[in-house]
Coordinates of C-alpha atoms in Angstrom, one line a residue:
Chain U
X1 CA 15.1 -10.4 259.6
X2 CA 18.6 -9.3 259.6
X3 CA 17.3 -5.8 258.9
X4 CA 15.3 -5.8 262.1
X5 CA 18.1 -7.2 264.1
X6 CA 20.7 -4.8 263.1
X7 CA 19.5 -1.7 265.0
X8 CA 18.7 -3.8 268.1
X9 CA 22.3 -4.8 268.4
X10 CA 23.2 -1.1 268.3
X11 CA 20.8 -0.3 271.1
X12 CA 22.4 -2.7 273.4
X13 CA 25.8 -1.3 273.1
X14 CA 25.4 2.4 272.6
X15 CA 28.8 3.5 273.8
X16 CA 30.9 0.9 272.0
X17 CA 32.1 1.3 268.5
X18 CA 29.5 0.2 265.9
X19 CA 28.6 3.9 266.2
X20 CA 28.8 6.0 263.1
X21 CA 32.2 5.8 261.6
X22 CA 34.0 9.0 260.6
X23 CA 33.0 8.3 257.0
X24 CA 29.4 8.1 257.9
X25 CA 29.4 11.2 260.0
X26 CA 31.2 13.0 257.1
X27 CA 28.5 11.8 254.8
X28 CA 25.8 13.1 257.1
X29 CA 27.4 16.5 257.3
X30 CA 27.8 16.4 253.6
X31 CA 24.0 15.9 253.1
X32 CA 23.2 18.5 255.7
X33 CA 25.5 21.3 254.8
X34 CA 26.3 20.9 251.1
X35 CA 23.2 22.7 249.9
X36 CA 24.1 25.8 251.8
X37 CA 27.7 25.7 250.5
X38 CA 26.3 25.4 246.9
X39 CA 24.0 28.4 247.2
X40 CA 26.4 30.5 249.3
X41 CA 28.3 32.1 246.4
X42 CA 25.1 33.8 245.2
X43 CA 24.3 35.3 248.5
X44 CA 27.8 36.5 249.2
X45 CA 27.9 38.2 245.8
X46 CA 24.4 39.6 246.1
X47 CA 25.2 40.9 249.5
X48 CA 28.3 42.7 248.0
X49 CA 26.8 44.0 244.8
X50 CA 23.0 44.1 245.4
X51 CA 21.9 44.5 249.0
X52 CA 24.8 46.4 250.4
X53 CA 24.9 49.0 247.6
X54 CA 21.2 49.6 247.8
X55 CA 21.3 50.3 251.5
X56 CA 24.6 52.1 251.4
X57 CA 23.4 54.3 248.6
X58 CA 20.7 55.5 250.9
X59 CA 23.3 56.1 253.6
X60 CA 25.7 58.0 251.3
X61 CA 22.8 60.1 250.0
X62 CA 22.5 61.7 253.4
X63 CA 26.0 63.0 253.4
X64 CA 27.8 65.7 251.4
X65 CA 30.1 63.0 250.3
X66 CA 32.9 63.9 247.9
X67 CA 35.5 61.4 246.5
X68 CA 38.5 61.6 248.8
X69 CA 36.7 63.0 251.8
X70 CA 37.7 61.4 255.0
X71 CA 34.8 62.8 257.2
X72 CA 32.0 63.8 255.0
X73 CA 29.5 66.1 256.8
X74 CA 26.0 64.7 257.5
X75 CA 23.4 66.8 255.7
X76 CA 20.2 64.8 256.2
X77 CA 17.8 65.1 253.4
X78 CA 19.5 68.2 251.9
X79 CA 20.5 66.3 248.8
X80 CA 16.9 65.3 248.2
X81 CA 15.6 68.8 248.8
X82 CA 18.2 70.2 246.4
X83 CA 17.4 67.5 243.9
X84 CA 13.7 68.3 243.8
X85 CA 14.6 71.9 243.1
X86 CA 17.2 71.0 240.5
X87 CA 16.0 71.9 237.0
X88 CA 18.7 69.8 235.3
X89 CA 17.4 66.7 237.2
X90 CA 13.8 67.2 236.1
X91 CA 15.0 67.8 232.6
X92 CA 16.9 64.5 232.8
X93 CA 13.8 62.8 234.1
X94 CA 11.8 64.2 231.2
X95 CA 14.4 63.1 228.6
X96 CA 14.5 59.6 230.1
X97 CA 10.7 59.3 230.0
X98 CA 10.5 60.6 226.5
X99 CA 13.2 58.3 225.2
X100 CA 11.7 55.4 227.1
X101 CA 8.2 56.0 225.5
X102 CA 9.7 56.4 222.0
X103 CA 11.6 53.2 222.4
X104 CA 9.4 50.8 224.4
X105 CA 6.2 51.7 222.6
X106 CA 7.1 50.9 219.0
X107 CA 9.4 48.1 220.2
X108 CA 6.7 46.1 221.8
X109 CA 4.2 46.7 219.0
X110 CA 6.7 45.8 216.3
X111 CA 8.0 42.8 218.3
X112 CA 4.5 41.4 218.4
X113 CA 3.9 41.9 214.7
X114 CA 7.3 40.5 213.9
X115 CA 6.6 37.5 216.0
X116 CA 3.3 36.9 214.2
X117 CA 5.3 36.9 210.9
X118 CA 7.9 34.5 212.3
X119 CA 5.1 32.3 213.6
X120 CA 4.0 31.3 210.1
X121 CA 5.4 28.2 208.5
X122 CA 8.6 29.7 207.1
X123 CA 11.2 28.0 205.1
X124 CA 14.4 28.0 207.2
X125 CA 12.8 29.3 210.4
X126 CA 16.1 29.3 212.4
X127 CA 17.9 31.3 209.8
X128 CA 15.2 34.1 209.9
X129 CA 15.3 34.1 213.7
X130 CA 19.1 34.4 213.8
X131 CA 18.9 37.2 211.3
X132 CA 16.3 39.1 213.4
X133 CA 18.4 38.6 216.6
X134 CA 21.7 39.7 215.0
X135 CA 21.6 43.2 216.6
X136 CA 21.5 41.6 220.1
X137 CA 25.1 40.4 219.5
X138 CA 26.4 43.9 218.8
X139 CA 28.3 45.8 221.4
X140 CA 26.4 48.7 222.8
X141 CA 29.4 50.9 222.5
X142 CA 30.0 50.0 218.8
X143 CA 26.3 50.6 218.1
X144 CA 26.3 53.9 219.9
X145 CA 29.3 55.0 217.8
X146 CA 27.9 53.7 214.5
X147 CA 24.5 55.3 215.0
X148 CA 26.1 58.6 216.1
X149 CA 27.9 58.5 212.8
X150 CA 24.7 57.6 210.8
X151 CA 22.8 60.4 212.5
X152 CA 25.7 62.8 212.2
X153 CA 24.8 66.4 211.2
X154 CA 27.4 67.0 208.5
X155 CA 28.5 63.6 207.2
X156 CA 25.7 61.4 208.4
X157 CA 24.2 58.9 206.0
X158 CA 20.7 59.8 207.0
X159 CA 21.1 63.4 206.2
X160 CA 22.7 62.5 202.9
X161 CA 19.6 60.5 202.1
X162 CA 17.3 63.3 203.2
X163 CA 19.2 65.7 200.9
X164 CA 19.0 63.3 198.0
X165 CA 15.2 63.6 198.3
X166 CA 15.5 67.4 198.5
X167 CA 14.6 67.5 202.2
X168 CA 16.6 69.8 204.5
X169 CA 19.2 68.2 206.8
X170 CA 18.2 67.6 210.4
X171 CA 20.7 68.4 213.1
X172 CA 19.8 65.3 215.0
X173 CA 22.0 66.0 218.0
X174 CA 20.8 69.6 218.5
X175 CA 17.1 69.2 218.7
X176 CA 15.3 67.7 221.7
X177 CA 12.8 65.5 219.9
X178 CA 15.2 64.6 217.1
X179 CA 17.9 63.5 219.5
X180 CA 15.4 61.4 221.4
X181 CA 14.2 59.8 218.2
X182 CA 17.8 59.0 217.2
X183 CA 18.6 57.4 220.6
X184 CA 15.3 55.5 220.7
X185 CA 16.2 54.2 217.2
X186 CA 19.4 52.7 218.6
X187 CA 17.5 51.1 221.5
X188 CA 14.8 49.7 219.2
X189 CA 17.3 48.4 216.7
X190 CA 19.0 46.4 219.4
X191 CA 16.1 45.0 221.3
X192 CA 13.1 44.5 218.9
X193 CA 14.3 41.2 217.5
X194 CA 15.1 39.9 221.0
X195 CA 11.6 40.7 222.2
X196 CA 10.1 39.3 219.1
X197 CA 11.7 35.9 219.9
X198 CA 10.3 36.0 223.4
X199 CA 6.8 36.8 222.1
X200 CA 7.2 34.1 219.4
X201 CA 8.0 31.5 222.0
X202 CA 4.8 32.3 223.8
X203 CA 2.8 32.2 220.5
X204 CA 4.1 28.8 219.8
X205 CA 3.0 27.6 223.2
X206 CA -0.6 28.5 222.4
X207 CA -2.4 25.2 221.7
X208 CA -3.3 24.8 218.0
X209 CA -6.9 23.6 218.9
X210 CA -7.8 27.1 220.2
X211 CA -6.9 28.7 216.8
X212 CA -8.6 25.9 214.9
X213 CA -11.8 26.4 217.0
X214 CA -11.7 30.1 216.2
X215 CA -11.4 29.2 212.4
X216 CA -14.4 26.9 212.7
X217 CA -16.3 29.7 214.3
X218 CA -15.5 31.8 211.3
X219 CA -12.9 34.2 212.8
X220 CA -10.6 35.9 210.3
X221 CA -6.8 36.2 210.9
X222 CA -7.1 39.7 212.3
X223 CA -10.0 38.8 214.6
X224 CA -8.1 35.7 215.7
X225 CA -5.0 37.7 216.5
X226 CA -6.9 40.3 218.6
X227 CA -9.3 38.0 220.3
X228 CA -7.3 34.8 220.7
X229 CA -3.6 35.4 220.5
X230 CA -3.2 38.7 222.3
X231 CA -5.1 37.7 225.5
X232 CA -3.1 34.5 225.7
X233 CA 0.1 36.4 225.3
X234 CA -0.6 38.6 228.3
X235 CA 1.9 37.1 230.8
X236 CA 4.7 37.4 228.1
X237 CA 3.7 40.9 227.2
X238 CA 3.9 41.9 230.8
X239 CA 7.3 40.4 231.1
X240 CA 8.5 42.2 228.0
X241 CA 7.1 45.5 229.1
X242 CA 8.6 45.3 232.6
X243 CA 12.0 44.3 231.4
X244 CA 12.1 47.0 228.8
X245 CA 10.9 49.5 231.5
X246 CA 13.8 48.6 233.8
X247 CA 16.3 48.7 231.0
X248 CA 14.8 51.8 229.4
X249 CA 14.8 54.0 232.5
X250 CA 18.5 53.2 233.2
X251 CA 19.6 54.1 229.7
X252 CA 23.1 55.4 229.7
X253 CA 25.5 54.1 227.0
X254 CA 23.5 55.4 224.0
X255 CA 23.1 59.0 225.1
X256 CA 26.7 59.1 226.4
X257 CA 28.1 58.0 223.0
X258 CA 25.7 60.1 221.0
X259 CA 27.6 63.2 221.9
X260 CA 30.9 63.0 220.1
X261 CA 34.0 64.3 221.9
X262 CA 34.5 66.1 225.2
X263 CA 31.8 66.9 227.7
X264 CA 29.8 63.9 226.6
X265 CA 28.2 63.6 230.1
X266 CA 26.2 66.7 229.4
X267 CA 23.9 65.0 227.0
X268 CA 24.2 67.7 224.4
X269 CA 24.8 71.4 224.5
X270 CA 21.7 72.2 226.5
X271 CA 21.3 68.8 228.2
X272 CA 18.7 68.0 225.6
X273 CA 19.4 64.3 225.8
X274 CA 20.9 63.9 229.2
X275 CA 19.2 60.9 230.9
X276 CA 19.0 60.3 234.7
X277 CA 21.7 57.7 234.8
X278 CA 24.0 60.0 232.7
X279 CA 23.3 62.9 235.1
X280 CA 24.0 60.6 238.0
X281 CA 27.3 59.6 236.4
X282 CA 28.2 63.2 235.8
X283 CA 27.5 64.2 239.4
X284 CA 29.3 61.2 240.8
X285 CA 32.3 60.7 238.6
X286 CA 32.8 64.0 236.9
X287 CA 31.9 66.4 239.7
X288 CA 32.8 63.8 242.4
X289 CA 29.7 64.6 244.4
X290 CA 28.8 61.0 245.5
X291 CA 26.2 62.1 248.0
X292 CA 24.2 63.9 245.4
X293 CA 24.7 61.1 242.9
X294 CA 23.4 58.6 245.4
X295 CA 20.3 60.7 246.0
X296 CA 19.7 60.6 242.2
X297 CA 20.2 56.8 242.2
X298 CA 17.5 56.4 244.9
X299 CA 15.0 58.6 243.3
X300 CA 15.6 56.8 240.0
X301 CA 15.1 53.4 241.7
X302 CA 11.7 54.6 243.1
X303 CA 10.8 55.9 239.7
X304 CA 11.5 52.6 238.1
X305 CA 9.5 50.7 240.7
X306 CA 6.5 53.1 240.2
X307 CA 6.6 53.1 236.4
X308 CA 7.1 49.3 236.3
X309 CA 4.0 48.9 238.4
X310 CA 1.9 51.3 236.3
X311 CA 3.0 49.5 233.2
X312 CA 2.2 46.2 234.8
X313 CA -1.4 47.4 235.5
X314 CA -1.8 48.9 232.1
X315 CA -0.6 45.9 230.2
X316 CA -2.8 43.6 232.3
X317 CA -5.8 45.8 231.4
X318 CA -5.0 46.1 227.7
X319 CA -4.4 42.4 227.1
X320 CA -7.4 41.5 229.2
X321 CA -10.0 42.0 226.6
X322 CA -12.5 39.2 226.0
X323 CA -11.5 35.6 226.4
X324 CA -9.2 36.5 229.2
X325 CA -9.7 33.1 230.8
X326 CA -6.1 33.0 232.1
Chain Y
X1 CA 5.9 4.3 202.2
X2 CA 5.3 6.4 205.2
X3 CA 5.1 9.4 203.0
X4 CA 2.0 8.2 201.2
X5 CA 0.3 7.2 204.5
X6 CA 0.9 10.5 206.1
X7 CA -0.3 12.5 203.1
X8 CA -4.0 12.4 203.7
X9 CA -3.6 14.1 207.1
X10 CA -3.3 17.7 206.0
X11 CA -5.9 17.2 203.3
X12 CA -8.4 16.2 205.9
X13 CA -8.5 19.8 207.3
X14 CA -7.6 22.0 204.4
X15 CA -8.8 25.2 206.0
X16 CA -6.5 24.9 209.0
X17 CA -3.6 23.8 206.9
X18 CA -3.8 27.1 205.1
X19 CA -3.6 29.0 208.4
X20 CA 0.1 29.6 208.6
X21 CA 1.4 29.4 205.1
X22 CA 3.5 32.6 204.6
X23 CA 3.1 34.5 201.3
X24 CA 5.5 36.8 199.5
X25 CA 4.6 39.7 201.7
X26 CA 5.8 37.9 204.8
X27 CA 9.1 37.0 203.4
X28 CA 9.6 40.5 202.0
X29 CA 8.9 42.1 205.4
X30 CA 11.2 39.7 207.2
X31 CA 13.9 40.3 204.6
X32 CA 13.7 44.1 205.2
X33 CA 14.1 43.5 208.9
X34 CA 17.1 41.2 208.4
X35 CA 18.7 43.8 206.1
X36 CA 18.0 46.4 208.7
X37 CA 19.7 44.2 211.3
X38 CA 22.8 43.8 209.1
X39 CA 23.0 47.3 207.8
X40 CA 24.8 49.1 210.7
X41 CA 27.5 46.4 210.8
X42 CA 28.0 46.7 207.0
X43 CA 28.1 50.5 207.3
X44 CA 30.7 50.3 210.0
X45 CA 32.9 48.1 207.8
X46 CA 32.2 50.2 204.8
X47 CA 33.6 53.4 206.5
X48 CA 36.4 51.4 208.1
X49 CA 37.6 50.1 204.8
X50 CA 37.9 53.6 203.2
X51 CA 39.6 56.8 204.2
X52 CA 37.5 59.3 206.1
X53 CA 37.1 61.4 203.0
X54 CA 34.4 59.1 202.0
X55 CA 32.0 60.7 204.5
X56 CA 32.2 64.0 202.7
X57 CA 31.0 62.6 199.4
X58 CA 27.5 63.5 198.5
X59 CA 26.6 60.0 197.5
X60 CA 28.3 57.4 199.7
X61 CA 29.9 54.4 198.0
X62 CA 28.2 51.0 198.3
X63 CA 31.2 48.7 198.2
X64 CA 34.1 48.5 200.7
X65 CA 37.4 50.0 199.8
X66 CA 40.9 48.6 200.5
X67 CA 41.9 50.6 203.5
X68 CA 40.7 48.4 206.3
X69 CA 44.0 46.9 207.3
X70 CA 45.8 50.3 207.3
X71 CA 43.0 51.7 209.5
X72 CA 43.1 48.6 211.8
X73 CA 46.9 49.0 212.3
X74 CA 46.3 52.6 213.2
X75 CA 43.7 51.6 215.8
X76 CA 46.3 49.4 217.4
X77 CA 48.7 52.2 217.4
X78 CA 46.4 54.8 218.9
X79 CA 44.8 52.9 221.8
X80 CA 45.9 49.9 223.8
X81 CA 43.7 47.7 221.7
X82 CA 45.6 44.4 222.2
X83 CA 45.7 44.9 225.9
X84 CA 42.0 45.8 225.9
X85 CA 41.2 42.7 223.9
X86 CA 43.2 40.5 226.3
X87 CA 41.5 42.2 229.3
X88 CA 38.0 41.6 227.8
X89 CA 38.8 38.0 227.1
X90 CA 40.1 37.4 230.6
X91 CA 37.2 39.1 232.2
X92 CA 34.5 37.6 230.1
X93 CA 36.0 34.1 230.3
X94 CA 36.4 34.1 234.1
X95 CA 33.0 35.6 234.7
X96 CA 31.4 33.0 232.4
X97 CA 33.2 30.0 234.1
X98 CA 32.3 31.0 237.6
X99 CA 28.7 32.1 236.7
X100 CA 28.1 28.7 235.1
X101 CA 29.7 26.7 237.9
X102 CA 28.1 28.6 240.8
X103 CA 24.7 28.8 239.1
X104 CA 24.7 25.1 238.3
X105 CA 25.6 24.3 241.9
X106 CA 22.9 26.5 243.3
X107 CA 20.4 25.3 240.7
X108 CA 21.2 21.7 241.7
X109 CA 20.7 22.5 245.4
X110 CA 17.4 24.4 244.8
X111 CA 16.0 21.8 242.4
X112 CA 17.1 18.5 243.9
X113 CA 18.3 18.8 247.5
X114 CA 16.2 19.2 250.6
X115 CA 17.2 21.7 253.2
X116 CA 15.7 24.1 255.6
X117 CA 14.6 27.5 254.1
X118 CA 15.0 26.2 250.5
X119 CA 11.8 27.7 249.1
X120 CA 11.9 31.2 250.8
X121 CA 15.6 31.5 249.8
X122 CA 14.7 30.7 246.2
X123 CA 11.8 33.2 246.2
X124 CA 14.3 35.8 247.5
X125 CA 16.6 35.2 244.6
X126 CA 13.8 35.6 242.1
X127 CA 12.8 38.9 243.8
X128 CA 16.4 40.2 243.5
X129 CA 16.1 39.9 239.7
X130 CA 14.0 43.1 239.9
X131 CA 16.7 45.1 241.7
X132 CA 18.6 47.1 239.0
X133 CA 22.3 46.6 239.7
X134 CA 23.2 49.7 237.9
X135 CA 21.9 51.8 240.7
X136 CA 24.5 50.4 243.1
X137 CA 27.5 51.6 241.2
X138 CA 28.3 54.4 243.7
X139 CA 28.7 52.4 246.9
X140 CA 30.2 49.6 244.9
X141 CA 32.8 52.1 243.6
X142 CA 33.5 53.2 247.2
X143 CA 33.8 49.6 248.3
X144 CA 36.2 48.8 245.5
X145 CA 38.3 51.8 246.4
X146 CA 38.4 50.8 250.1
X147 CA 39.5 47.3 249.1
X148 CA 42.2 48.8 246.8
X149 CA 40.7 47.0 243.8
X150 CA 39.7 50.0 241.8
X151 CA 41.6 50.0 238.5
X152 CA 42.2 46.3 238.6
X153 CA 40.3 43.7 236.6
X154 CA 39.1 41.9 239.8
X155 CA 36.8 44.9 240.4
X156 CA 35.0 43.9 237.2
X157 CA 35.2 40.2 237.7
X158 CA 34.2 39.8 241.4
X159 CA 30.8 41.5 241.3
X160 CA 29.8 39.3 238.4
X161 CA 30.9 35.9 239.7
X162 CA 27.3 34.7 239.8
X163 CA 23.9 36.1 238.9
X164 CA 20.4 35.7 240.1
X165 CA 19.3 35.0 236.6
X166 CA 21.9 32.2 236.3
X167 CA 20.7 30.5 239.5
X168 CA 17.1 30.9 238.4
X169 CA 17.8 29.6 234.9
X170 CA 19.8 26.5 236.0
X171 CA 17.2 25.7 238.7
X172 CA 14.4 25.7 236.3
X173 CA 16.2 23.4 233.9
X174 CA 17.5 21.0 236.6
X175 CA 14.0 20.4 238.0
X176 CA 13.1 18.6 234.7
X177 CA 16.4 17.3 233.5
X178 CA 17.6 15.4 236.6
X179 CA 15.4 12.6 238.0
X180 CA 15.2 12.3 241.8
X181 CA 15.7 8.6 241.5
X182 CA 19.1 9.1 239.9
X183 CA 20.2 11.3 242.8
X184 CA 18.9 8.9 245.4
X185 CA 20.5 5.9 243.7
X186 CA 23.8 7.7 243.7
X187 CA 23.5 8.5 247.3
X188 CA 22.7 4.9 248.2
X189 CA 25.8 3.9 246.4
X190 CA 27.7 6.1 248.7
X191 CA 28.4 9.0 246.4
X192 CA 29.3 12.3 248.0
X193 CA 27.1 15.3 247.1
X194 CA 29.8 17.0 245.0
X195 CA 30.3 13.8 243.0
X196 CA 26.6 13.5 242.4
X197 CA 26.6 17.1 241.2
X198 CA 29.6 16.4 239.0
X199 CA 28.8 13.0 237.5
X200 CA 25.0 13.0 237.6
X201 CA 23.7 16.5 237.5
X202 CA 26.2 18.4 235.3
X203 CA 26.0 16.0 232.3
X204 CA 22.2 16.3 232.3
X205 CA 22.1 20.1 232.4
X206 CA 24.8 20.7 229.9
X207 CA 22.5 22.3 227.3
X208 CA 21.2 24.9 229.7
X209 CA 24.7 25.5 231.0
X210 CA 25.9 26.1 227.4
X211 CA 23.1 28.7 226.8
X212 CA 23.9 30.4 230.1
X213 CA 27.6 30.5 229.2
X214 CA 26.9 32.2 225.9
X215 CA 24.6 34.8 227.5
X216 CA 27.0 35.5 230.2
X217 CA 29.9 35.9 227.9
X218 CA 28.1 38.3 225.6
X219 CA 26.8 40.4 228.5
X220 CA 30.2 40.6 230.1
X221 CA 31.9 41.4 226.8
X222 CA 29.5 44.2 226.2
X223 CA 29.4 45.7 229.7
X224 CA 30.2 49.4 229.7
X225 CA 29.1 51.6 232.6
X226 CA 30.7 49.7 235.4
X227 CA 34.1 49.2 233.7
X228 CA 34.0 52.8 232.7
X229 CA 33.6 53.8 236.4
X230 CA 36.1 51.4 238.0
X231 CA 38.9 50.8 235.5
X232 CA 41.7 53.1 234.6
X233 CA 42.1 54.6 231.2
X234 CA 45.4 52.7 230.8
X235 CA 43.8 49.3 231.6
X236 CA 40.7 49.3 229.5
X237 CA 38.3 46.6 228.2
X238 CA 37.4 46.6 224.5
X239 CA 34.4 48.7 225.1
X240 CA 36.4 51.4 226.9
X241 CA 39.0 51.3 224.2
X242 CA 36.3 52.0 221.7
X243 CA 35.0 54.9 223.7
X244 CA 38.5 56.3 224.0
X245 CA 38.9 56.1 220.2
X246 CA 35.7 58.1 219.7
X247 CA 36.1 60.7 222.4
X248 CA 39.3 62.4 221.1
X249 CA 39.3 66.0 220.1
X250 CA 39.4 65.1 216.5
X251 CA 37.3 62.2 215.4
X252 CA 38.6 60.2 212.5
X253 CA 35.6 58.1 211.7
X254 CA 37.4 55.6 209.5
X255 CA 39.6 54.8 212.5
X256 CA 36.8 54.7 215.0
X257 CA 34.6 52.4 212.9
X258 CA 37.6 50.2 212.1
X259 CA 37.8 49.9 215.9
X260 CA 34.1 49.0 216.2
X261 CA 34.4 46.5 213.4
X262 CA 37.5 44.8 215.1
X263 CA 35.6 44.6 218.4
X264 CA 32.5 43.2 216.8
X265 CA 34.1 40.5 214.6
X266 CA 34.8 38.0 217.5
X267 CA 31.4 38.3 219.0
X268 CA 29.7 38.1 215.6
X269 CA 31.6 35.0 214.8
X270 CA 30.6 33.4 218.1
X271 CA 27.0 34.5 217.5
X272 CA 26.8 33.1 214.0
X273 CA 28.4 29.8 215.0
X274 CA 26.1 29.4 218.0
X275 CA 23.1 31.3 216.7
X276 CA 20.9 28.2 216.7
X277 CA 21.5 27.5 220.4
X278 CA 21.2 31.2 221.4
X279 CA 17.8 31.4 219.6
X280 CA 16.6 28.2 221.2
X281 CA 17.8 29.4 224.6
X282 CA 16.0 32.7 224.4
X283 CA 12.8 31.0 223.3
X284 CA 13.1 28.3 226.0
X285 CA 13.7 30.9 228.7
X286 CA 10.7 32.9 227.6
X287 CA 8.3 29.9 228.0
X288 CA 9.6 29.1 231.4
X289 CA 10.1 32.6 232.7

């Protein structure tokens, strides 16, 4: 009763005080605007470091923009035209793709197999998982330096081992393929365990009944893995492949540190392991040609989008063999 | 008592019980992988604890020598290692604190509050996950120069105050962890929004916040490209100091690897202490993502 009466009393005297108190109005504003305040920091930061740079990179790429220039001349698409005729750029693209294939391919395959091993009923499962994940904690720079040392020509451990077995030393830095293999090894060492855990999580989410049903149907472990587990892992595999594509195509730290000493932005004496990001860094912050570097950044961005898409389609196909009910 | 009653269960389906029992081969393979994980760390310490003459020996020694402290002292003499350590701690700590705070706030708003444009805005955030931030370094550098921040630590801190991943992660967790009823009840009691966040939401999402904090700290500690671009050589982070050690004209590997060991020890300790949570966090994120 009182509940019904209360608003009526308000209606009769609209102008006189029992109107919302300051506290109540404050509370209303609180409900209305708080959410926007809470999400604002992200949008401010993203505007500053995500959206603005992406657009501004496009803008800068149309100028002959050098660090310290007050009025850089507008050159239109000249930077892009020059870029498409730039042998060193295409060489960098080739290196990046080569290193990417050498790292992502084995990485995903080994991660899936490793996850299968971890998915058994191990004693001390957490201990094994931590052990596998250990490289993830390492600093990229430290790892770059350590591996550059391991792969060193004269004093590297790997060459010492090769020699012990009577095999000739390999000048890892000097060769194109050998340097790519060495850099891919660093990448794989760091990320395989991490990806294995992600795949493992997806494996554990597969209902036991499905596997049991397959056992009843007489499927062996290998058959079960191919026909049951893999198709159900598809979304996770797509995720792993896409993230490793985005990371792999931007690779920078490893090739930069693989070349000991001065001129490390060259990626080796004949640019044999200079990646696109390394080339961009060299153009922008060694040669101070920010316009050209921005053009490189944009082409790299498009390249990443295209390759991520292609990978997405391939992975969906590959994992879509029979039983692809999901 | 309970043991005896539960025993028949596995016996009832012996075939399936056999499914996942690992054999020696499984353990051996995993052991090889773990040793492989450990080896570069060990090698780094091995070289760091001897003099650089070790590397010229045909058969390298297997056990550490006693030179580590001498090499470490030399590291501190040759680059601004203490300063870089302090810088890294300052940067990583502030980035971690703000990322966790802002991500939890935004996650709370997206998960539990109703406001216009909530869903499209959240989709937008998820889409931005795909934009590689590395590619924005050039305009970001220009912007930092204009602001006069280049060379200062704020240039490394401010762009990382909050991340799309953090918002996404906290939102996913908050959806399940905080019941609507609790938020409503607090509102009826006259709680302000920020108090609801602080006293109702935050305690409930603490596990996810802890995982996010660890990830953010490690990522920030290990960042290299952006600090390399924007910081001065005289004001480095640990990663930059390491790079300076290595890129001299003459590379003394014992010294360089003493540096990498010193820089790795803190993060390795954190990792080993919190490894269980980090592993749980990665696996949890994978299922939800």
